[in-house]
mmCIF file of C-alpha atoms in Angstrom:
data_model
loop_
_atom_site.group_PDB
_atom_site.id
_atom_site.type_symbol
_atom_site.label_atom_id
_atom_site.label_comp_id
_atom_site.label_asym_id
_atom_site.label_seq_id
_atom_site.Cartn_x
_atom_site.Cartn_y
_atom_site.Cartn_z
ATOM 1 C CA UNK A 1 111.987 57.016 72.065
ATOM 2 C CA UNK A 2 109.768 59.736 73.353
ATOM 3 C CA UNK A 3 106.372 59.425 74.975
ATOM 4 C CA UNK A 4 103.862 62.033 76.011
ATOM 5 C CA UNK A 5 101.784 60.372 78.710
ATOM 6 C CA UNK A 6 98.447 61.653 79.894
ATOM 7 C CA UNK A 7 96.649 60.232 82.908
ATOM 8 C CA UNK A 8 93.097 59.713 81.706
ATOM 9 C CA UNK A 9 89.727 58.673 83.029
ATOM 10 C CA UNK A 10 89.021 57.402 79.499
ATOM 11 C CA UNK A 11 90.549 57.579 76.030
ATOM 12 C CA UNK A 12 89.887 56.222 72.563
ATOM 13 C CA UNK A 13 91.328 56.264 69.063
ATOM 14 C CA UNK A 14 89.223 56.225 65.919
ATOM 15 C CA UNK A 15 90.134 55.524 62.297
ATOM 16 C CA UNK A 16 87.669 56.235 59.483
ATOM 17 C CA UNK A 17 84.816 56.623 61.977
ATOM 18 C CA UNK A 18 85.527 53.307 63.759
ATOM 19 C CA UNK A 19 86.881 53.043 67.282
ATOM 20 C CA UNK A 20 89.952 50.785 67.078
ATOM 21 C CA UNK A 21 91.170 51.151 70.655
ATOM 22 C CA UNK A 22 89.766 52.455 73.895
ATOM 23 C CA UNK A 23 90.397 52.350 77.621
ATOM 24 C CA UNK A 24 88.856 53.462 80.872
ATOM 25 C CA UNK A 25 91.091 54.814 83.643
ATOM 26 C CA UNK A 26 94.778 54.640 82.862
ATOM 27 C CA UNK A 27 97.272 56.330 80.591
ATOM 28 C CA UNK A 28 97.234 57.507 77.009
ATOM 29 C CA UNK A 29 100.717 57.113 75.519
ATOM 30 C CA UNK A 30 101.613 59.121 72.418
ATOM 31 C CA UNK A 31 104.777 57.390 71.190
ATOM 32 C CA UNK A 32 107.488 58.472 68.781
ATOM 33 C CA UNK A 33 110.670 56.696 67.678
ATOM 34 C CA UNK A 34 113.811 58.640 66.859
ATOM 35 C CA UNK A 35 116.461 57.703 64.314
ATOM 36 C CA UNK A 36 118.882 55.373 66.083
ATOM 37 C CA UNK A 37 116.449 54.078 68.703
ATOM 38 C CA UNK A 38 116.810 50.406 69.595
ATOM 39 C CA UNK A 39 115.227 47.650 71.639
ATOM 40 C CA UNK A 40 117.101 49.050 74.637
ATOM 41 C CA UNK A 41 115.063 52.250 74.320
ATOM 42 C CA UNK A 42 111.880 50.160 74.048
ATOM 43 C CA UNK A 43 112.662 48.200 77.226
ATOM 44 C CA UNK A 44 113.663 51.281 79.229
ATOM 45 C CA UNK A 45 110.575 53.246 78.240
ATOM 46 C CA UNK A 46 108.072 50.417 78.782
ATOM 47 C CA UNK A 47 109.512 49.699 82.223
ATOM 48 C CA UNK A 48 109.605 53.384 83.157
ATOM 49 C CA UNK A 49 105.987 53.983 82.166
ATOM 50 C CA UNK A 50 104.720 50.874 83.956
ATOM 51 C CA UNK A 51 106.481 52.000 87.155
ATOM 52 C CA UNK A 52 105.751 55.739 86.939
ATOM 53 C CA UNK A 53 103.838 56.767 90.051
ATOM 54 C CA UNK A 54 101.331 59.138 88.460
ATOM 55 C CA UNK A 55 98.126 57.882 90.072
ATOM 56 C CA UNK A 56 96.738 59.074 93.385
ATOM 57 C CA UNK A 57 96.844 57.000 96.532
ATOM 58 C CA UNK A 58 94.208 57.250 99.282
ATOM 59 C CA UNK A 59 95.789 60.483 100.528
ATOM 60 C CA UNK A 60 95.606 62.185 97.127
ATOM 61 C CA UNK A 61 99.351 61.947 96.446
ATOM 62 C CA UNK A 62 100.765 60.578 93.194
ATOM 63 C CA UNK A 63 102.238 57.408 94.704
ATOM 64 C CA UNK A 64 100.781 54.622 92.559
ATOM 65 C CA UNK A 65 101.676 53.234 89.137
ATOM 66 C CA UNK A 66 99.320 52.048 86.411
ATOM 67 C CA UNK A 67 100.102 48.499 87.612
ATOM 68 C CA UNK A 68 99.258 49.398 91.205
ATOM 69 C CA UNK A 69 95.827 50.750 90.274
ATOM 70 C CA UNK A 70 95.018 48.036 87.726
ATOM 71 C CA UNK A 71 94.813 50.727 85.056
ATOM 72 C CA UNK A 72 95.060 50.423 81.309
ATOM 73 C CA UNK A 73 97.237 51.955 78.615
ATOM 74 C CA UNK A 74 96.341 53.057 75.092
ATOM 75 C CA UNK A 75 99.310 53.575 72.754
ATOM 76 C CA UNK A 76 99.142 55.806 69.664
ATOM 77 C CA UNK A 77 102.080 56.279 67.281
ATOM 78 C CA UNK A 78 103.065 59.915 66.870
ATOM 79 C CA UNK A 79 106.133 60.702 64.781
ATOM 80 C CA UNK A 80 105.434 64.421 65.219
ATOM 81 C CA UNK A 81 106.927 64.199 68.733
ATOM 82 C CA UNK A 82 110.268 64.622 66.970
ATOM 83 C CA UNK A 83 109.209 67.650 64.956
ATOM 84 C CA UNK A 84 111.440 70.706 65.195
ATOM 85 C CA UNK A 85 110.792 74.299 64.254
ATOM 86 C CA UNK A 86 114.442 75.288 63.901
ATOM 87 C CA UNK A 87 113.942 77.027 60.553
ATOM 88 C CA UNK A 88 110.889 78.810 59.246
ATOM 89 C CA UNK A 89 107.357 78.020 60.298
ATOM 90 C CA UNK A 90 106.943 74.504 58.977
ATOM 91 C CA UNK A 91 108.079 71.628 61.196
ATOM 92 C CA UNK A 92 110.860 69.280 60.141
ATOM 93 C CA UNK A 93 110.589 65.634 61.117
ATOM 94 C CA UNK A 94 114.135 64.607 60.134
ATOM 95 C CA UNK A 95 114.859 63.258 63.644
ATOM 96 C CA UNK A 96 111.901 60.851 63.510
ATOM 97 C CA UNK A 97 112.776 57.269 62.611
ATOM 98 C CA UNK A 98 111.671 56.211 59.132
ATOM 99 C CA UNK A 99 108.558 54.002 59.166
ATOM 100 C CA UNK A 100 110.506 50.821 58.305
ATOM 101 C CA UNK A 101 112.513 51.293 61.535
ATOM 102 C CA UNK A 102 109.829 52.932 63.678
ATOM 103 C CA UNK A 103 106.984 50.457 63.181
ATOM 104 C CA UNK A 104 108.829 47.402 64.566
ATOM 105 C CA UNK A 105 109.947 49.483 67.571
ATOM 106 C CA UNK A 106 106.362 50.642 68.104
ATOM 107 C CA UNK A 107 105.106 47.047 68.010
ATOM 108 C CA UNK A 108 107.842 45.892 70.404
ATOM 109 C CA UNK A 109 107.004 48.743 72.756
ATOM 110 C CA UNK A 110 103.313 47.775 72.812
ATOM 111 C CA UNK A 111 104.246 44.155 73.580
ATOM 112 C CA UNK A 112 106.723 45.223 76.282
ATOM 113 C CA UNK A 113 104.252 47.599 77.940
ATOM 114 C CA UNK A 114 101.538 44.910 77.858
ATOM 115 C CA UNK A 115 103.923 42.509 79.605
ATOM 116 C CA UNK A 116 104.942 45.153 82.150
ATOM 117 C CA UNK A 117 101.375 46.046 83.146
ATOM 118 C CA UNK A 118 100.064 42.512 82.809
ATOM 119 C CA UNK A 119 97.258 43.153 80.362
ATOM 120 C CA UNK A 120 96.704 43.774 76.650
ATOM 121 C CA UNK A 121 97.414 47.290 75.443
ATOM 122 C CA UNK A 122 95.023 48.668 72.828
ATOM 123 C CA UNK A 123 96.526 50.815 70.080
ATOM 124 C CA UNK A 124 95.784 52.962 67.124
ATOM 125 C CA UNK A 125 97.228 51.914 63.754
ATOM 126 C CA UNK A 126 100.791 52.830 62.897
ATOM 127 C CA UNK A 127 100.925 55.463 60.152
ATOM 128 C CA UNK A 128 97.153 55.975 59.960
ATOM 129 C CA UNK A 129 95.293 59.257 60.238
ATOM 130 C CA UNK A 130 93.622 58.946 63.653
ATOM 131 C CA UNK A 131 91.265 60.881 65.857
ATOM 132 C CA UNK A 132 92.184 60.589 69.518
ATOM 133 C CA UNK A 133 89.713 61.470 72.258
ATOM 134 C CA UNK A 134 90.544 61.662 75.928
ATOM 135 C CA UNK A 135 89.473 62.969 79.269
ATOM 136 C CA UNK A 136 92.684 64.049 80.998
ATOM 137 C CA UNK A 137 92.516 63.186 84.695
ATOM 138 C CA UNK A 138 94.101 65.897 86.809
ATOM 139 C CA UNK A 139 95.199 67.098 84.333
ATOM 140 C CA UNK A 140 98.423 65.096 84.463
ATOM 141 C CA UNK A 141 100.690 65.122 81.404
ATOM 142 C CA UNK A 142 104.351 64.053 81.435
ATOM 143 C CA UNK A 143 107.083 63.621 78.832
ATOM 144 C CA UNK A 144 109.451 60.630 78.906
ATOM 145 C CA UNK A 145 112.491 60.353 76.643
ATOM 146 C CA UNK A 146 114.838 57.362 76.586
ATOM 147 C CA UNK A 147 117.760 59.591 75.601
ATOM 148 C CA UNK A 148 117.046 62.183 78.289
ATOM 149 C CA UNK A 149 115.996 60.019 81.267
ATOM 150 C CA UNK A 150 115.691 62.981 83.657
ATOM 151 C CA UNK A 151 113.278 64.764 81.253
#
């Protein structure tokens, strides 16, 4: 699984003109599942994001996690995180898990992250066309990949 995580002062996701998920300070998680991902990837990624020290402490250093600051998370499915431009100028998404495999992993990730941070995690809708709005705090943007832990 791959996640692009942005530290935000606020973020929201809208479908057909209706806001379906929104948060104040916390992290926006754009999440993609790769062919072959499993519940092990879900558990690793949820734990890693909940513990990632990407929030400032009193001295202005990134020493605190989303749990430490009582922050929120908003999760949006994004299969395009596994797009490649190996040939031509149109992306290929052959590495992305098919929806029948990806959606259950997405739902398990949301549940695992909610448990890790100790609060409900709002989401977009899997497979929907969504408009995502955010105010990136920092800006801070990081990439996490369960198959490349040092990424």
